[in-house]
Amino acid sequence: MNLEIKSLQFSLGDDAREYLHKKLDRLRNAENMIVDLIVTLKKEKDFVAEASVNFRWGISIHVSENDFELTKAMDKMIDKLEAKITKEKEKIKEKR
C-alpha cells in the first residue's frame, strides 16, 4: 500500500502526523487490497480531511470530513473511510 499524506495551507506537525499514522493502523486488515491511500489535510475556515483510496481491482473511493479541530476531522474521516472500505470488502466477498 502506497501512503501519501499532504497538508495544504498549513504545516503538519510531527504529533499530528503520528496521530494520523496511529489512526490509519485501523485499516491494516485491508492493506493487501489497497494500492494507494492519499490523505489530504487542508486549512480553510476549518480543517478539511480528505482521503482517496484506489483498490487493486480498479475501484476508487473518496471521503471528506471537516471540523474546527484537526484531530476531530481526522477521526471523522477515518471512521467514514473504514466503513466504506468494509462495505467494498463485503461486495467483493459476495461476488466470489
mmCIF file of C-alpha atoms in Angstrom:
data_model
loop_
_atom_site.group_PDB
_atom_site.id
_atom_site.type_symbol
_atom_site.label_atom_id
_atom_site.label_comp_id
_atom_site.label_asym_id
_atom_site.label_seq_id
_atom_site.Cartn_x
_atom_site.Cartn_y
_atom_site.Cartn_z
ATOM 1 C CA MET A 1 0.000 0.000 0.000
ATOM 2 C CA ASN A 2 1.381 3.378 -1.027
ATOM 3 C CA LEU A 3 0.589 6.047 1.562
ATOM 4 C CA GLU A 4 0.798 9.744 0.738
ATOM 5 C CA ILE A 5 -0.026 12.470 3.253
ATOM 6 C CA LYS A 6 -0.311 16.083 2.088
ATOM 7 C CA SER A 7 -1.058 19.184 4.125
ATOM 8 C CA LEU A 8 -2.177 22.317 2.309
ATOM 9 C CA GLN A 9 -2.092 25.857 3.663
ATOM 10 C CA PHE A 10 -0.554 24.793 6.987
ATOM 11 C CA SER A 11 2.357 22.757 8.301
ATOM 12 C CA LEU A 12 1.503 19.344 9.710
ATOM 13 C CA GLY A 13 3.358 18.791 12.971
ATOM 14 C CA ASP A 14 5.057 15.552 13.957
ATOM 15 C CA ASP A 15 2.497 14.856 16.690
ATOM 16 C CA ALA A 16 -0.426 15.241 14.256
ATOM 17 C CA ARG A 17 1.362 13.057 11.682
ATOM 18 C CA GLU A 18 1.974 10.384 14.337
ATOM 19 C CA TYR A 19 -1.689 10.587 15.421
ATOM 20 C CA LEU A 20 -2.795 10.069 11.816
ATOM 21 C CA HIS A 21 -0.495 7.058 11.378
ATOM 22 C CA LYS A 22 -1.888 5.574 14.595
ATOM 23 C CA LYS A 23 -5.450 6.000 13.290
ATOM 24 C CA LEU A 24 -4.523 4.554 9.878
ATOM 25 C CA ASP A 25 -3.403 1.352 11.620
ATOM 26 C CA ARG A 26 -7.124 0.534 11.869
ATOM 27 C CA LEU A 27 -7.030 -0.083 8.095
ATOM 28 C CA ARG A 28 -4.274 -2.729 8.258
ATOM 29 C CA ASN A 29 -6.756 -5.567 7.669
ATOM 30 C CA ALA A 30 -7.453 -4.179 4.179
ATOM 31 C CA GLU A 31 -3.853 -3.295 3.368
ATOM 32 C CA ASN A 32 -3.439 -6.089 0.807
ATOM 33 C CA MET A 33 -6.449 -4.802 -1.198
ATOM 34 C CA ILE A 34 -5.412 -1.144 -1.321
ATOM 35 C CA VAL A 35 -2.957 0.115 -3.923
ATOM 36 C CA ASP A 36 -2.883 3.821 -2.983
ATOM 37 C CA LEU A 37 -4.117 5.785 0.009
ATOM 38 C CA ILE A 38 -3.839 9.548 -0.400
ATOM 39 C CA VAL A 39 -4.699 11.714 2.597
ATOM 40 C CA THR A 40 -5.015 15.472 2.108
ATOM 41 C CA LEU A 41 -5.414 17.841 5.040
ATOM 42 C CA LYS A 42 -6.427 21.450 4.298
ATOM 43 C CA LYS A 43 -6.852 24.520 6.446
ATOM 44 C CA GLU A 44 -9.671 26.762 5.275
ATOM 45 C CA LYS A 45 -12.164 28.282 7.701
ATOM 46 C CA ASP A 46 -11.900 24.930 9.413
ATOM 47 C CA PHE A 47 -9.831 21.803 8.819
ATOM 48 C CA VAL A 48 -10.786 19.543 5.918
ATOM 49 C CA ALA A 49 -9.567 15.933 5.932
ATOM 50 C CA GLU A 50 -9.908 14.044 2.639
ATOM 51 C CA ALA A 51 -8.836 10.569 1.644
ATOM 52 C CA SER A 52 -8.790 8.772 -1.695
ATOM 53 C CA VAL A 53 -8.345 5.018 -1.885
ATOM 54 C CA ASN A 54 -7.546 3.060 -5.019
ATOM 55 C CA PHE A 55 -8.252 -0.661 -4.796
ATOM 56 C CA ARG A 56 -6.327 -3.222 -6.808
ATOM 57 C CA TRP A 57 -9.463 -4.179 -8.795
ATOM 58 C CA GLY A 58 -9.830 -0.644 -10.180
ATOM 59 C CA ILE A 59 -12.407 0.886 -7.836
ATOM 60 C CA SER A 60 -11.682 4.246 -6.185
ATOM 61 C CA ILE A 61 -13.435 5.778 -3.203
ATOM 62 C CA HIS A 62 -13.187 9.277 -1.781
ATOM 63 C CA VAL A 63 -14.243 10.586 1.628
ATOM 64 C CA SER A 64 -14.121 14.075 3.071
ATOM 65 C CA GLU A 65 -14.847 15.470 6.521
ATOM 66 C CA ASN A 66 -14.360 18.828 8.152
ATOM 67 C CA ASP A 67 -14.189 20.166 11.691
ATOM 68 C CA PHE A 68 -12.715 23.120 13.545
ATOM 69 C CA GLU A 69 -10.187 20.790 15.203
ATOM 70 C CA LEU A 70 -7.688 18.823 13.114
ATOM 71 C CA THR A 71 -7.832 15.654 15.216
ATOM 72 C CA LYS A 72 -11.624 15.541 15.144
ATOM 73 C CA ALA A 73 -11.635 15.992 11.364
ATOM 74 C CA MET A 74 -9.128 13.126 11.033
ATOM 75 C CA ASP A 75 -11.198 10.909 13.350
ATOM 76 C CA LYS A 76 -14.387 11.500 11.360
ATOM 77 C CA MET A 77 -12.563 10.874 8.078
ATOM 78 C CA ILE A 78 -11.018 7.607 9.311
ATOM 79 C CA ASP A 79 -14.395 6.382 10.629
ATOM 80 C CA LYS A 80 -16.082 7.078 7.306
ATOM 81 C CA LEU A 81 -13.154 5.587 5.360
ATOM 82 C CA GLU A 82 -13.174 2.417 7.440
ATOM 83 C CA ALA A 83 -16.920 1.976 6.829
ATOM 84 C CA LYS A 84 -16.525 2.441 3.064
ATOM 85 C CA ILE A 85 -13.592 0.012 2.889
ATOM 86 C CA THR A 86 -15.542 -2.591 4.869
ATOM 87 C CA LYS A 87 -18.514 -2.154 2.535
ATOM 88 C CA GLU A 88 -16.267 -2.587 -0.517
ATOM 89 C CA LYS A 89 -14.700 -5.725 1.021
ATOM 90 C CA GLU A 90 -18.171 -7.205 1.539
ATOM 91 C CA LYS A 91 -19.103 -6.502 -2.079
ATOM 92 C CA ILE A 92 -16.027 -8.359 -3.300
ATOM 93 C CA LYS A 93 -16.679 -11.305 -0.970
ATOM 94 C CA GLU A 94 -20.266 -11.582 -2.282
ATOM 95 C CA LYS A 95 -19.041 -11.710 -5.884
ATOM 96 C CA ARG A 96 -16.721 -14.607 -5.136
#
